[in-house]
Coordinates of C-alpha atoms in Angstrom, one line a residue:
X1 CA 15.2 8.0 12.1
X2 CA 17.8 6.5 14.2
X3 CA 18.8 9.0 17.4
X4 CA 23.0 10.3 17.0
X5 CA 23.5 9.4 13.3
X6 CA 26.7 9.8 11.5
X7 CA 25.8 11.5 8.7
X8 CA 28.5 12.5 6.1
X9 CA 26.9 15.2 3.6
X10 CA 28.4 15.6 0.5
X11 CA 28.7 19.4 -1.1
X12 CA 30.9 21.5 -3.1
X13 CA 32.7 19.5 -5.7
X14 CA 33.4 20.7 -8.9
X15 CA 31.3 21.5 -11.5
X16 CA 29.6 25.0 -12.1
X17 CA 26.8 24.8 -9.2
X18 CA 29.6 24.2 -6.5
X19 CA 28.6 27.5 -4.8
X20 CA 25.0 26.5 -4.8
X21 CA 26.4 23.1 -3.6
X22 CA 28.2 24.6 -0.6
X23 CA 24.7 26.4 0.5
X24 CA 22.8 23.5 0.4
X25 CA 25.1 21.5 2.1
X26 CA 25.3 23.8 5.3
X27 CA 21.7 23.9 5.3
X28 CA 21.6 20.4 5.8
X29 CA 24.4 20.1 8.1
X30 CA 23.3 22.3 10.1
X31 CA 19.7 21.6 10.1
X32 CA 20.8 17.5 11.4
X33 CA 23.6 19.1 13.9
X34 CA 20.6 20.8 15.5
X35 CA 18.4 17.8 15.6
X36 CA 21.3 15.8 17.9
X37 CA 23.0 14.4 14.7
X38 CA 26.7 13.9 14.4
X39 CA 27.1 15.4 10.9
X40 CA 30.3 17.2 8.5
X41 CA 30.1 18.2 5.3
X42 CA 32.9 16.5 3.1
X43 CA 34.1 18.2 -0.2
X44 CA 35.2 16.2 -3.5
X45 CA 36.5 19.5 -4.6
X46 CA 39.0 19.9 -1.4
X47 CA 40.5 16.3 -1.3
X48 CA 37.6 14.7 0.2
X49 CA 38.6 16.6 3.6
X50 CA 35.9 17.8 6.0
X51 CA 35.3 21.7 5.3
X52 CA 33.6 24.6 6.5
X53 CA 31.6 25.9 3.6
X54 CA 33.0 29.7 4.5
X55 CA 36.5 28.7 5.3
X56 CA 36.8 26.6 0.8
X57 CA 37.5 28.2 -2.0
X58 CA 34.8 28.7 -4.5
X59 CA 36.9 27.6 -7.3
X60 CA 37.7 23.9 -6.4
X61 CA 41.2 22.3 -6.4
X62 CA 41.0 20.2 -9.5
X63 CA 44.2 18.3 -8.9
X64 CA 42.6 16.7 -5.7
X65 CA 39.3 15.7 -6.8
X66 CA 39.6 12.5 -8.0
X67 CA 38.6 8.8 -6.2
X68 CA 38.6 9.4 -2.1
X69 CA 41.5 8.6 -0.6
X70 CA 42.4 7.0 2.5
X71 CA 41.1 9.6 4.4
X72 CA 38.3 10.3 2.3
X73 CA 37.3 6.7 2.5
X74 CA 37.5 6.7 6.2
X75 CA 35.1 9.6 6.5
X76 CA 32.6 7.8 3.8
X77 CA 32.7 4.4 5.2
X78 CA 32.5 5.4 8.8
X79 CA 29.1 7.0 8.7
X80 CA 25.8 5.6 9.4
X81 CA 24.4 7.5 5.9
X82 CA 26.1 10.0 3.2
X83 CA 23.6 12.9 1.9
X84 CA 24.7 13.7 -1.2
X85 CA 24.2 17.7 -1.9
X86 CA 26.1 17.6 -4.7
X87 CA 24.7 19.6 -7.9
X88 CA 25.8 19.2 -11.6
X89 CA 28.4 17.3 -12.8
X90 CA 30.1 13.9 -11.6
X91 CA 28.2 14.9 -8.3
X92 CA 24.5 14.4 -9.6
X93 CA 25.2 12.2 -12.7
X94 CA 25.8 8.8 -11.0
X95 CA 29.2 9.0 -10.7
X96 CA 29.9 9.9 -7.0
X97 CA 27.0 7.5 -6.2
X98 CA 28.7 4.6 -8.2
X99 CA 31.6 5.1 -5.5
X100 CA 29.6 5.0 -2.8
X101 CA 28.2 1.4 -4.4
X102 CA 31.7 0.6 -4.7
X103 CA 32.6 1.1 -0.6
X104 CA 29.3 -0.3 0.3
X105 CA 28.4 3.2 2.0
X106 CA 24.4 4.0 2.8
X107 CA 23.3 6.6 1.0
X108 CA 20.5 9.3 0.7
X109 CA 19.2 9.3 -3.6
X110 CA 19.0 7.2 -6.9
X111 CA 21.4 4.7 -8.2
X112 CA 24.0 5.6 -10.4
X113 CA 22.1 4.5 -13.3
X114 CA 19.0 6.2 -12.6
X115 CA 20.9 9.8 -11.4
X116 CA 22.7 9.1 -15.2
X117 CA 19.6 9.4 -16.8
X118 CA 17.9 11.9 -14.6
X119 CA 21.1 14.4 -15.6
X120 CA 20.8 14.1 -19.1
X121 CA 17.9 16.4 -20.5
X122 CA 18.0 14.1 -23.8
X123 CA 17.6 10.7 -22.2
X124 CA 14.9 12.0 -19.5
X125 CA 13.0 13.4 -22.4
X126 CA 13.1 10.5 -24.6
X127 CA 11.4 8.1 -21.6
X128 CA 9.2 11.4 -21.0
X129 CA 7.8 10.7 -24.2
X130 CA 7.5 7.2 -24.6
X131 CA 5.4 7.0 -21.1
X132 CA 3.3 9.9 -22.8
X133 CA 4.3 12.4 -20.5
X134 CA 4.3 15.7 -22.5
X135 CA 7.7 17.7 -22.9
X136 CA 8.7 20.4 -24.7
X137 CA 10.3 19.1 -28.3
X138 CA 13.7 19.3 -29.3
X139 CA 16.7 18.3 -30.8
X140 CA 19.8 17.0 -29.9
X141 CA 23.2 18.1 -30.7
X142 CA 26.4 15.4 -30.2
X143 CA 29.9 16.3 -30.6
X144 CA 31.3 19.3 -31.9
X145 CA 30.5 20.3 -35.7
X146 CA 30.4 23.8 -36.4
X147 CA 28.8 23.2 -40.4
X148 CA 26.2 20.2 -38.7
X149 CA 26.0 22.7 -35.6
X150 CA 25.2 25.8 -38.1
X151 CA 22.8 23.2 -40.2
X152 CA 20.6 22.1 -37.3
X153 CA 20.0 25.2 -35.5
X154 CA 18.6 26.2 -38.5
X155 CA 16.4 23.2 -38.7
X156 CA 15.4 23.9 -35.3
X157 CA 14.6 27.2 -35.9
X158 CA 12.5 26.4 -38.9
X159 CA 10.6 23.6 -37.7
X160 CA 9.6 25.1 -33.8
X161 CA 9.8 28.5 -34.7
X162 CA 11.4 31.1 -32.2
X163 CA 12.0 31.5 -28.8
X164 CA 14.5 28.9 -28.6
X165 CA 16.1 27.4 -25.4
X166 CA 19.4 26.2 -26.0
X167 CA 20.7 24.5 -23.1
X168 CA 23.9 21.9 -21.8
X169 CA 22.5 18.4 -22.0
X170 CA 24.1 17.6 -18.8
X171 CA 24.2 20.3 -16.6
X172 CA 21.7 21.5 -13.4
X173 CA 20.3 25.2 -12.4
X174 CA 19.8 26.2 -16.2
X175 CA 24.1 26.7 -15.9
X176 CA 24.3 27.5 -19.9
X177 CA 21.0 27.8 -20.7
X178 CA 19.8 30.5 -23.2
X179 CA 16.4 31.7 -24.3
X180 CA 16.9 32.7 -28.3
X181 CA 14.9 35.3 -29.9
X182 CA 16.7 35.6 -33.0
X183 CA 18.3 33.8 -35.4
X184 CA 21.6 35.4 -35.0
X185 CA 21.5 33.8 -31.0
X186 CA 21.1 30.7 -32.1
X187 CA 25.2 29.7 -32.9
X188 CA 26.8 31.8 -29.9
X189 CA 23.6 30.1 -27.7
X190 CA 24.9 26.7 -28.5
X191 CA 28.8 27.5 -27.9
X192 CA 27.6 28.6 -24.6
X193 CA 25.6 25.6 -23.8
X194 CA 29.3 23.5 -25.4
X195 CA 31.2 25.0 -23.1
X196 CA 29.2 22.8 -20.3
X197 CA 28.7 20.0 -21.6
X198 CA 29.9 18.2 -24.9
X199 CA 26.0 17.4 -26.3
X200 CA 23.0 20.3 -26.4
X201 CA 19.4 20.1 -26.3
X202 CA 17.8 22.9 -28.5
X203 CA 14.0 23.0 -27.5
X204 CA 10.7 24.5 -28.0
X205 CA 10.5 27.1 -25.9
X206 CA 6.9 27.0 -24.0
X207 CA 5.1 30.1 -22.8
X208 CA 3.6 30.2 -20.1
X209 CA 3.8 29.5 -16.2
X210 CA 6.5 27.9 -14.3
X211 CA 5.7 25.0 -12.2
X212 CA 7.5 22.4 -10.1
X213 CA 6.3 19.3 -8.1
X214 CA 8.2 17.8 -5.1
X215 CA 8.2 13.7 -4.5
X216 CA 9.2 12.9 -1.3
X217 CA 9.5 9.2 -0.5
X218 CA 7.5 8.2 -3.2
X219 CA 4.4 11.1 -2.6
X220 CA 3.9 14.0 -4.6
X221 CA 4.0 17.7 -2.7
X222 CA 2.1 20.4 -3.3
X223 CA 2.4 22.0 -6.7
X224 CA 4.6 24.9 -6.2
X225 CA 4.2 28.2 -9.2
X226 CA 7.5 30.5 -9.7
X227 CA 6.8 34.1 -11.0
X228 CA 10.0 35.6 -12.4
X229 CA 9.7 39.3 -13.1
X230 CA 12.1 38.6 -16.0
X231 CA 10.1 35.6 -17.4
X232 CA 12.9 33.3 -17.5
X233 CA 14.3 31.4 -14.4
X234 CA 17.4 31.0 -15.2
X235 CA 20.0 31.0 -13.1
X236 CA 20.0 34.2 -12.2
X237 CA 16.8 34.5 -11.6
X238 CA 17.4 31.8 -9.3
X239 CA 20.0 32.2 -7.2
X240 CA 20.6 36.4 -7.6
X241 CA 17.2 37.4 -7.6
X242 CA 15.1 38.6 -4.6
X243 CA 12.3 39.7 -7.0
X244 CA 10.7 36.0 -7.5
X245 CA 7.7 35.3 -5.9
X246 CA 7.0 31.8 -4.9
X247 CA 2.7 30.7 -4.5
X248 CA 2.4 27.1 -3.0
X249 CA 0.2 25.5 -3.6
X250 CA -0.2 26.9 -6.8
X251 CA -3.6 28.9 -7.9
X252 CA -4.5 26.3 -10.7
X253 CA -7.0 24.0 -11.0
X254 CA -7.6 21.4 -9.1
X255 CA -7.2 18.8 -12.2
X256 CA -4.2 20.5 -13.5
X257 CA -2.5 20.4 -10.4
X258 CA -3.1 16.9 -10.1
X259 CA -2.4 15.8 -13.3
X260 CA 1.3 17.8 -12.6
X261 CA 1.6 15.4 -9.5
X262 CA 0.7 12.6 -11.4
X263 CA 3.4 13.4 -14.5
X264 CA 5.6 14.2 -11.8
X265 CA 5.7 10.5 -9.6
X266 CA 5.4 9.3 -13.8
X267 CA 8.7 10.9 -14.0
X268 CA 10.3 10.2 -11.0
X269 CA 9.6 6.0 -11.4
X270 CA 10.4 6.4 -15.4
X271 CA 14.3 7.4 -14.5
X272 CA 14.1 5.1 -11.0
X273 CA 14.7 8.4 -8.6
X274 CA 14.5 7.4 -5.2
X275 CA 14.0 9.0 -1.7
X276 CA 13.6 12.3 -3.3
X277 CA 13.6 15.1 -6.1
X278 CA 11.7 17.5 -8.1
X279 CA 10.0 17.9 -11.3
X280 CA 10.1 21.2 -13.5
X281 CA 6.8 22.1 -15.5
X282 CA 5.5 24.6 -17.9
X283 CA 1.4 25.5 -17.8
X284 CA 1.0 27.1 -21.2
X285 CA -1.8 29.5 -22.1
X286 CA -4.3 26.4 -23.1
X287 CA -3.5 24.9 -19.6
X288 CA -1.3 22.2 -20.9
X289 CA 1.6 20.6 -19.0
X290 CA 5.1 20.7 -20.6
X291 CA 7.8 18.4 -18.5
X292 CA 10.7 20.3 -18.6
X293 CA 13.4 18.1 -16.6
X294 CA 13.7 16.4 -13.3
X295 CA 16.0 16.9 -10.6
X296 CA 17.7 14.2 -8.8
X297 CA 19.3 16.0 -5.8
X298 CA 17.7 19.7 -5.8
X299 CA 18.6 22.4 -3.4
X300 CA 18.2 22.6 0.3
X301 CA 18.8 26.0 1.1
X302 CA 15.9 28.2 2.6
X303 CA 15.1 29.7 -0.7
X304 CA 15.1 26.2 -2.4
X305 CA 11.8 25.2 -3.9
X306 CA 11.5 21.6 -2.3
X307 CA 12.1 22.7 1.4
X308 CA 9.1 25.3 0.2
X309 CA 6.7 22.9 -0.9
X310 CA 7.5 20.7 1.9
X311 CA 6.5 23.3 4.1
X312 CA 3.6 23.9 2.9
X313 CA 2.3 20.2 3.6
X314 CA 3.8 20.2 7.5
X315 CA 7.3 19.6 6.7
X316 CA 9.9 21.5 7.9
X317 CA 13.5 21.2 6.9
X318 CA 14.2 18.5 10.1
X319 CA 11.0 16.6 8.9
X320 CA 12.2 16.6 5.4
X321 CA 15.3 15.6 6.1
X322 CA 13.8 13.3 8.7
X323 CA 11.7 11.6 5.9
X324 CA 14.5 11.7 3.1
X325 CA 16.8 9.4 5.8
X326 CA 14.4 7.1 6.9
X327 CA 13.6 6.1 3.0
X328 CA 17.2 5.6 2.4
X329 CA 17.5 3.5 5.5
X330 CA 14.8 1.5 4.6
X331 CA 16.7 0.0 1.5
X332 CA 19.8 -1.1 3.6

């Protein structure tokens, strides 16, 4: 990577994980700041102004968090690369990418197309299947219908039996997700998961352990296991949590783990990620892999699980980082 980059990085905005957004920017600001980098972190959420991630609101301001103005612009265009650590929302779909396409800026990620699908759980899961990569299934639910709604729950319930997860089609860190164990979950699970995003996946839920695989520039990491105390990693257990505990590589066999690396660069070329992003997996009891979703711009805090698998083969946060830019770079 080039010595005294500009590097713009992207965080906060405005959808649900904006906190989460704020952390992982910092990290990253910081992290290239350290390294000799000229980097701020600019917020969608605050005008497209350059913030201090203590000094901004949580809640964003709404009323200035449209197209970049010419301010905004000026930031975006000047830099030699923008690192997007935007999560959920207009922020990971595509649609702050598309924007970046639009001012010709270099940036760190997918294309707006491929972020689109990687977003939405129903779209990822339909290639997931046709490529014969196993994941969990489901149905869909489109548009608000509280008689369909009521109708297909119950279908759901009947033909995959319960647990349940009921989650926001379009949404990251399991915002809106719930884990139904009774029938009388099922309708205020899905008004939940509504009040997130206007379609709902309603899936199978699988049993058993919860993995994740890293691909870094086009090379799967390590396989990484979560152990939740509660059983669910939601986001609670994510972000509020200091009970996980986090085993990298994972202790599995050597064939499952590489059959999760090989699902997980499957997944990664099926929605055309680039540069970087991580792959969610269940291990059920018979030792089969169930691809939960993929994640097109995952966190970068210390307690993040990419930065952990990373570790674990030699990369440090500067390498990673390091490695994320020079892929990027190489495409412009």
């Amino acid at each position: 990577m080039e010595a005294a980059m500009k590097v713009v990085v992207l965080a906060g905005g405005v959808s649900a994980e904006r906190e989460i957004s704020l952390a992982s920017g910092k990290a990253v600001r910081e992290t290239l700041r350290n390294a000799g980098h000229e980097a701020d972190i600019v917020d969608p959420g605050s005008g497209w102004k350059v913030v201090e991630p203590h000094e901004v609101p949580l809640e964003a301001n709404r009323t200035s968090c449209g197209l970049p103005g010419g301010e905004g612009t000026g930031l975006l265009t000047a830099a030699d690369i923008v690192f997007n650590t935007l999560h959920g929302g207009q922020g990971e779909d595509g649609t702050v990418n598309a924007v970046l396409e639009l001012l010709g800026v270099p940036y760190v990620g997918g294309k707006p197309a491929a972020c689109a699908a990687a977003m939405d759980k129903a779209t990822s899961k339909m290639l997931f299947s046709q490529a014969g990569v196993p994941t969990p299934d489901y149905i869909l639910l489109d548009g608000w219908n509280r008689g369909l709604w009521t109708d297909s729950l119950a279908e759901a319930a009947g033909r995959f039996g319960l647990p349940l997860v009921v989650k926001p089609a379009e949404e990251g860190s399991t915002v809106g997700l719930t884990k139904v164990e009774s029938d009388d979950q099922l309708f205020p699970a899905a008004e939940e998961a509504a009040r997130f995003s206007r379609r709902v996946v309603v899936e199978k839920f699988i049993a058993g352990r919860e993995l994740t695989v890293g691909v870094v520039a086009d090379e799967a990491l390590p396989v990484l296991e979560v152990i939740v105390p509660g059983g669910l990693y939601d986001f609670e257990a994510k972000y509020r949590s200091h009970d996980n505990k986090y085993i990298c590589p994972a202790e599995i066999d050597p064939e499952v783990a590489e059959e999760a690396q090989k699902f997980a660069l499957l997944a990664f070329d099926l929605l055309g990620l680039l540069d970087y992003s991580r792959i969610d997996f269940r291990l059920d009891d018979r030792g089969g892999l169930w691809c939960l979703e993929a994640n097109n711009q995952p966190g970068m805090t210390s307690s993040s699980l990419l930065p952990k698998a990373a570790a674990v083969s030699g990369l440090e946060l500067p390498g990673l980082l390091e490695k994320i830019i020079a892929s990027a770079l190489s495409r412009y």
